[in-house]
Coordinates of C-alpha atoms and ligand atoms in Angstrom, one line a residue:
M227 CA -25.5 -1.5 24.3
N228 CA -25.4 -4.2 21.7
K229 CA -27.2 -7.3 22.9
N230 CA -26.4 -9.7 20.0
S231 CA -22.6 -9.6 20.0
A232 CA -19.8 -10.5 22.4
I233 CA -18.1 -7.3 21.3
Q234 CA -19.1 -4.1 23.0
T235 CA -16.2 -1.8 22.2
V236 CA -14.2 -1.7 19.0
G237 CA -10.7 -0.1 18.9
I238 CA -9.1 1.0 15.7
L239 CA -5.6 2.0 14.7
T240 CA -3.5 2.6 11.6
S241 CA 0.0 1.3 11.4
G242 CA 3.0 1.2 9.0
G243 CA 3.0 3.5 5.9
D244 CA 0.0 5.7 5.5
A245 CA -2.2 5.1 2.4
P246 CA -5.0 7.2 0.8
G247 CA -8.3 5.6 1.8
M248 CA -7.3 4.7 5.3
N249 CA -9.7 7.5 6.5
A250 CA -12.6 6.0 4.5
A251 CA -11.9 2.7 6.3
I252 CA -11.8 4.4 9.7
R253 CA -15.1 6.2 9.0
A254 CA -16.7 2.9 7.8
V255 CA -15.5 1.0 10.9
A256 CA -16.8 3.6 13.3
R257 CA -20.2 4.2 11.6
T258 CA -20.8 0.4 11.1
A259 CA -20.0 -0.1 14.8
W260 CA -22.3 2.7 15.9
A261 CA -25.1 1.3 13.7
K262 CA -24.8 -1.9 15.7
G263 CA -24.9 -0.1 19.1
L264 CA -21.1 -0.5 19.8
N265 CA -18.7 2.0 21.3
V266 CA -15.7 3.0 19.2
K267 CA -12.2 3.9 20.6
G268 CA -9.6 5.5 18.4
I269 CA -6.0 4.8 19.0
Y270 CA -3.4 7.3 17.8
R271 CA 0.0 6.3 16.2
G272 CA -0.4 2.6 15.7
Y273 CA 1.0 0.1 18.2
S274 CA 3.2 2.9 19.6
G275 CA 0.2 4.9 20.6
L276 CA -1.5 1.8 22.0
L277 CA 1.5 1.2 24.3
K278 CA 1.4 4.8 25.4
Q279 CA -2.4 4.6 25.9
E280 CA -3.2 7.3 23.3
I281 CA -6.8 6.1 23.3
F282 CA -9.9 8.2 23.0
D283 CA -13.7 7.8 22.7
M284 CA -14.5 8.4 19.1
D285 CA -17.6 10.4 18.4
K286 CA -19.5 11.2 15.2
S287 CA -17.7 14.5 14.6
F288 CA -14.3 12.6 14.3
T289 CA -15.6 10.8 11.2
C290 CA -17.0 13.9 9.4
D291 CA -15.2 15.4 6.5
I292 CA -12.5 12.7 6.4
I293 CA -13.5 10.5 3.5
S294 CA -11.9 12.7 0.9
R295 CA -8.7 13.3 2.9
G296 CA -5.4 11.4 2.2
G297 CA -3.2 10.2 5.1
T298 CA -4.7 8.9 8.3
V299 CA -6.5 11.0 10.9
L300 CA -5.3 8.5 13.5
Y301 CA -1.7 9.1 12.5
T302 CA 0.6 6.2 12.0
A303 CA 3.9 4.9 13.3
R304 CA 6.3 2.1 13.3
C305 CA 7.0 0.5 16.7
E306 CA 10.0 -1.9 17.1
E307 CA 9.1 -2.4 20.7
F308 CA 5.9 -4.1 19.7
K309 CA 7.8 -7.1 18.3
E310 CA 8.6 -8.1 21.9
L311 CA 6.3 -10.4 23.9
E312 CA 6.4 -8.1 26.9
A313 CA 5.0 -5.2 24.9
Q314 CA 2.3 -7.4 23.3
E315 CA 1.2 -8.6 26.8
R316 CA 1.1 -5.0 28.0
A317 CA -0.8 -3.9 25.0
A318 CA -3.4 -6.6 25.5
Q319 CA -3.8 -5.5 29.1
I320 CA -4.2 -1.9 28.0
C321 CA -7.0 -3.0 25.6
R322 CA -8.7 -4.8 28.4
D323 CA -8.3 -1.9 30.8
N324 CA -9.9 0.4 28.2
G325 CA -12.8 -2.1 27.5
I326 CA -11.6 -2.7 24.0
D327 CA -12.7 -6.3 23.2
G328 CA -12.3 -6.1 19.4
L329 CA -9.4 -4.3 17.6
I330 CA -9.2 -3.4 13.9
V331 CA -5.8 -2.8 12.5
I332 CA -5.2 -1.1 9.2
G333 CA -1.7 -1.6 7.7
G334 CA 0.5 -3.9 5.8
D335 CA 2.0 -7.4 6.4
G336 CA 4.1 -6.1 9.4
S337 CA 1.0 -4.7 11.0
F338 CA -0.9 -8.0 10.5
R339 CA 1.8 -9.7 12.5
G340 CA 1.2 -7.3 15.3
A341 CA -2.6 -8.1 15.1
Q342 CA -1.8 -11.8 15.2
K343 CA 0.3 -11.3 18.3
L344 CA -2.5 -9.4 20.0
A345 CA -5.0 -12.2 19.0
A346 CA -2.7 -14.7 20.7
Q347 CA -3.0 -12.5 23.8
G348 CA -6.8 -12.9 23.7
I349 CA -7.8 -9.7 22.0
N350 CA -10.1 -10.3 19.0
T351 CA -8.4 -8.7 16.0
V352 CA -9.3 -8.1 12.3
A353 CA -6.8 -6.5 9.9
L354 CA -7.4 -4.5 6.8
P355 CA -4.8 -4.3 4.0
G356 CA -3.7 -0.7 3.9
T357 CA -0.7 -0.1 1.7
I358 CA 0.0 1.6 -1.6
D359 CA 2.3 -1.3 -2.6
L360 CA -0.3 -4.0 -3.4
D361 CA 2.2 -6.4 -2.0
I362 CA -0.2 -8.4 0.2
A363 CA -0.6 -11.9 -1.2
C364 CA -4.1 -12.8 0.0
T365 CA -5.7 -9.9 -1.8
E366 CA -6.0 -8.4 -5.3
Y367 CA -6.7 -5.0 -3.8
T368 CA -5.0 -2.9 -1.0
I369 CA -6.3 0.4 0.3
G370 CA -4.3 3.2 -1.4
F371 CA -2.9 1.4 -4.4
D372 CA -5.4 2.9 -6.9
T373 CA -4.8 6.5 -5.7
A374 CA -1.0 6.0 -5.6
V375 CA -1.0 4.7 -9.2
N376 CA -3.2 7.6 -10.4
T377 CA -1.0 10.2 -8.6
A378 CA 2.1 8.7 -10.1
M379 CA 0.5 8.4 -13.6
Q380 CA -0.4 12.1 -13.5
A381 CA 3.2 13.1 -12.6
I382 CA 4.6 10.8 -15.3
D383 CA 2.3 12.4 -17.9
K384 CA 3.9 15.8 -17.0
I385 CA 7.4 14.4 -17.2
R386 CA 6.6 13.0 -20.6
D387 CA 5.7 16.5 -21.9
S388 CA 9.1 17.7 -20.9
S389 CA 10.8 14.6 -22.1
T390 CA 9.2 14.9 -25.6
S391 CA 10.1 18.6 -25.8
H392 CA 13.7 17.9 -25.2
E393 CA 13.7 14.5 -27.0
R394 CA 15.1 13.0 -23.9
C395 CA 15.0 9.7 -22.1
S396 CA 13.4 9.8 -18.6
I397 CA 13.8 7.2 -15.9
I398 CA 11.0 7.6 -13.4
E399 CA 11.3 5.7 -10.1
V400 CA 8.1 4.8 -8.4
M401 CA 7.5 3.4 -4.9
G402 CA 6.5 -0.2 -4.1
R403 CA 9.2 -1.5 -1.7
N404 CA 10.1 -4.9 -3.0
A405 CA 7.0 -5.1 -5.3
G406 CA 6.6 -3.9 -8.8
Y407 CA 2.8 -3.4 -9.0
I408 CA 2.9 0.4 -8.9
A409 CA 5.6 0.4 -11.6
L410 CA 3.7 -2.1 -13.8
W411 CA 0.4 -0.2 -13.6
C412 CA 2.0 3.2 -14.1
G413 CA 4.0 1.9 -17.0
I414 CA 1.0 0.6 -18.8
A415 CA -1.1 3.6 -17.9
S416 CA 1.6 6.1 -19.1
G417 CA 2.5 4.2 -22.3
A418 CA 6.1 3.8 -21.1
E419 CA 8.6 2.2 -23.4
D420 CA 10.2 0.1 -20.7
I421 CA 9.0 -1.1 -17.2
I422 CA 11.5 -2.6 -14.8
I423 CA 10.3 -4.5 -11.7
P424 CA 12.0 -6.5 -9.0
E425 CA 9.9 -9.6 -9.8
R426 CA 11.5 -9.9 -13.2
F427 CA 15.1 -8.8 -12.3
D428 CA 17.8 -11.4 -11.9
G429 CA 20.2 -9.0 -10.1
N430 CA 22.4 -8.6 -13.2
R431 CA 22.5 -4.8 -13.6
P432 CA 24.9 -4.6 -16.6
K433 CA 22.5 -7.0 -18.4
L434 CA 19.5 -4.9 -17.5
E435 CA 21.1 -1.7 -18.6
G436 CA 22.3 -3.3 -21.8
K437 CA 18.7 -4.2 -22.6
L438 CA 17.5 -0.7 -21.9
I439 CA 20.2 0.8 -24.1
D440 CA 19.2 -1.5 -27.0
S441 CA 15.6 -0.5 -26.5
I442 CA 16.4 3.3 -26.5
M443 CA 18.5 2.9 -29.7
E444 CA 15.7 0.9 -31.4
K445 CA 13.0 3.5 -30.5
K446 CA 15.3 6.3 -31.6
A447 CA 15.8 4.6 -35.0
I448 CA 12.1 4.6 -35.6
G449 CA 11.8 8.3 -34.7
K450 CA 10.4 8.3 -31.2
K451 CA 10.8 11.6 -29.5
H452 CA 11.0 10.4 -25.9
H453 CA 11.7 7.3 -24.0
L454 CA 10.1 6.6 -20.7
I455 CA 11.5 4.0 -18.4
I456 CA 9.4 3.3 -15.3
N457 CA 11.7 1.9 -12.6
A458 CA 10.5 0.2 -9.4
E459 CA 11.9 1.3 -6.1
G460 CA 12.9 -2.3 -5.5
I461 CA 15.4 -2.0 -8.4
G462 CA 16.4 1.6 -7.6
H463 CA 19.7 3.2 -8.7
S464 CA 17.8 5.6 -11.1
Y465 CA 20.4 8.4 -11.1
G466 CA 23.4 6.1 -11.7
M467 CA 21.4 4.3 -14.5
A468 CA 20.6 7.6 -16.1
K469 CA 24.3 8.6 -16.2
R470 CA 25.4 5.3 -17.7
I471 CA 22.6 5.2 -20.3
E472 CA 23.3 8.7 -21.4
Q473 CA 27.0 7.9 -21.9
A474 CA 26.2 4.8 -23.9
T475 CA 23.4 6.2 -26.1
H476 CA 24.3 9.9 -26.3
V477 CA 20.6 10.5 -25.6
E478 CA 20.1 13.0 -22.8
T479 CA 18.7 11.1 -19.9
R480 CA 17.2 12.4 -16.7
A481 CA 16.0 10.5 -13.6
S482 CA 13.1 11.5 -11.4
I483 CA 12.2 9.8 -8.1
L484 CA 8.6 10.5 -7.3
G485 CA 8.8 9.7 -3.6
Y486 CA 6.2 10.5 -1.0
M487 CA 3.8 12.4 -3.2
Q488 CA 2.6 8.9 -4.2
R489 CA 1.4 8.3 -0.6
G490 CA -0.6 11.5 -0.3
G491 CA -3.6 13.2 -1.8
S492 CA -7.3 12.7 -1.9
P493 CA -8.2 9.0 -2.4
T494 CA -9.9 7.9 -5.7
A495 CA -13.5 6.7 -5.7
K496 CA -12.2 3.1 -5.9
D497 CA -10.1 3.5 -2.7
R498 CA -12.9 5.3 -0.9
V499 CA -15.5 2.6 -1.8
Y500 CA -13.4 -0.5 -1.3
A501 CA -12.0 0.8 1.9
S502 CA -15.6 1.5 3.1
Y503 CA -16.8 -2.0 2.4
M504 CA -13.7 -3.5 4.0
G505 CA -14.1 -1.4 7.1
A506 CA -17.8 -2.5 7.4
L507 CA -16.9 -6.1 6.9
A508 CA -14.2 -6.0 9.6
V509 CA -16.8 -4.9 12.1
D510 CA -19.2 -7.6 11.0
L511 CA -16.5 -10.2 11.4
L512 CA -15.7 -9.0 15.0
C513 CA -19.4 -9.1 15.8
A514 CA -19.7 -12.7 14.5
G515 CA -16.9 -13.7 16.9
A516 CA -14.0 -13.8 14.4
T517 CA -10.5 -13.1 15.5
N518 CA -7.0 -13.2 13.9
R519 CA -8.5 -12.5 10.5
V520 CA -7.5 -10.3 7.6
V521 CA -9.9 -8.9 5.1
G522 CA -9.1 -9.2 1.3
Y523 CA -10.7 -8.8 -2.1
R524 CA -10.5 -11.7 -4.6
N525 CA -12.4 -12.6 -7.7
G526 CA -14.9 -9.8 -7.2
Q527 CA -15.7 -10.6 -3.6
Y528 CA -14.6 -9.3 -0.2
I529 CA -13.3 -12.2 1.8
D530 CA -11.4 -13.0 5.0
Y531 CA -8.5 -15.3 5.9
D532 CA -6.8 -16.4 9.0
I533 CA -3.8 -14.1 9.4
E534 CA -1.3 -17.0 9.6
D535 CA -2.6 -18.4 6.3
A536 CA -2.6 -15.0 4.7
L537 CA 1.0 -14.3 5.7
G538 CA 2.0 -17.7 4.3
M539 CA 0.7 -17.0 0.8
A540 CA 3.0 -16.0 -2.0
K541 CA 2.3 -13.4 -4.7
D542 CA 3.8 -12.8 -8.1
V543 CA 3.2 -10.5 -11.0
D544 CA 1.0 -12.2 -13.6
E545 CA 3.2 -13.3 -16.5
Y546 CA 0.5 -12.5 -19.1
E547 CA 0.1 -9.0 -17.8
F548 CA 3.9 -8.5 -17.8
E549 CA 4.2 -9.7 -21.4
I550 CA 1.4 -7.4 -22.5
A551 CA 3.2 -4.5 -20.8
Q552 CA 6.3 -5.3 -22.8
I553 CA 4.5 -5.6 -26.1
L554 CA 2.7 -2.3 -25.6
G555 CA 5.9 -0.4 -25.0
R556 CA 7.5 -1.5 -28.3
Ligands
ADP631 P1 3.6 -2.5 7.3 O1 2.5 -2.8 8.2 O2 3.3 -1.4 6.3 O3 4.1 -3.8 6.6 P2 5.9 -2.5 9.0 O4 6.5 -3.8 8.5 O5 6.8 -1.4 9.3 O6 4.8 -1.9 8.1 O7 5.1 -2.9 10.3 C1 4.4 -2.0 11.1 C2 4.4 -2.3 12.5 O8 3.9 -3.5 12.8 C3 5.9 -2.4 13.1 O9 6.5 -1.1 13.4 C4 5.6 -3.1 14.4 O10 5.0 -2.3 15.4 C5 4.5 -4.1 14.0 N1 5.1 -5.4 13.6 C6 5.8 -5.7 12.5 N2 6.2 -7.0 12.6 C7 5.8 -7.5 13.8 C8 6.0 -8.7 14.5 N3 6.7 -9.7 14.0 N4 5.4 -8.8 15.7 C9 4.7 -7.8 16.3 N5 4.6 -6.6 15.7 C10 5.1 -6.4 14.5
F6P632 O1 4.9 0.7 2.1 C1 4.7 1.9 1.5 C2 6.0 2.6 1.2 O2 5.8 3.9 0.8 C3 6.9 1.8 0.3 O3 6.5 2.0 -1.1 C4 8.2 2.4 0.6 O4 9.3 1.5 0.3 C5 8.1 2.6 2.1 O5 6.7 2.7 2.4 C6 8.8 3.8 2.6 O6 8.7 3.8 4.0 P1 9.0 5.0 5.0 O7 7.8 5.8 5.2 O8 9.5 4.3 6.3 O9 10.1 5.8 4.3

């Protein structure tokens, strides 16, 4: 038993959308905890599994051969019930009954709120940012973003080959919920002619499509053989847009929605390494007596914030980066 920390048993769960690199974080949490002489309990299926007591003693074999796997070996879930105070009180009691005195939650903003509610019930919690969307304000990195961008980029490269061969326009819709980071990164990495993101969309669809039509005609006039438009999920409507653009430009236009392939696959080295450091830091924080914290990465350093402060932060796409993306597509 660990003699230097108030924490004896660390629980871990994954919640919300899965993201590649979550397994690396789970592995790092468990192995760091064991190195400190702590016990580790895995909780299946997020807060839903916690309420159903899907709790097990994690052993070394559980963390073997998982670092290279996408998804989450703890499974994940969304759980509406957990938003109710009664469920939070019950979950805290379940943690106490199972000897869990520190809980690490890997997920997005919603999952952080759950961790915050458990902290209010007296369970020490630390959250890790696990989402492909990069839409968490307190951090410049989220677990899974790098893999998702690379996966989407590879798919877009393939669509580009077909697009060039047919001299077509392709609208490719990428994930990101209400955030345009995946679209922006994929757009630059794929050399897209246009990138459209919710952060720079005023809601006027005819105006947006008018600009795209002008852009296609300009590129056609200088002899471009394809035209790639990366559309963020937060803007959506890719199929309708493709129809209207084709009618207006007489350039054959196809839409592809990449979908869940962006959430899967073996994590990149970056996602494995950053997730590993974040997992280790989460355990260190719990052992230092921290609670209600979220781990982030900012200015080259791993840091942590109070969850309330983190949730109150705002995030926007950097204007300079967006301008450069526009220039490079011309
Ligand atoms: P993400 O964590 O990816 O943002 P969600 O927003 O779906 O995903 O949240 C994941 C889960 O976190 C929810 O299903 C719910 O169990 C829990 N959660 C979200 N918001 C709250 C809240 N206000 N209070 C308690 N739990 C919450
Ligand atoms: O948050 C990750 C994400 O894949 C978003 O990009 C997308 O909007 C959402 O999850 C889809 O969620 P679900 O798995 O509930 O369909």
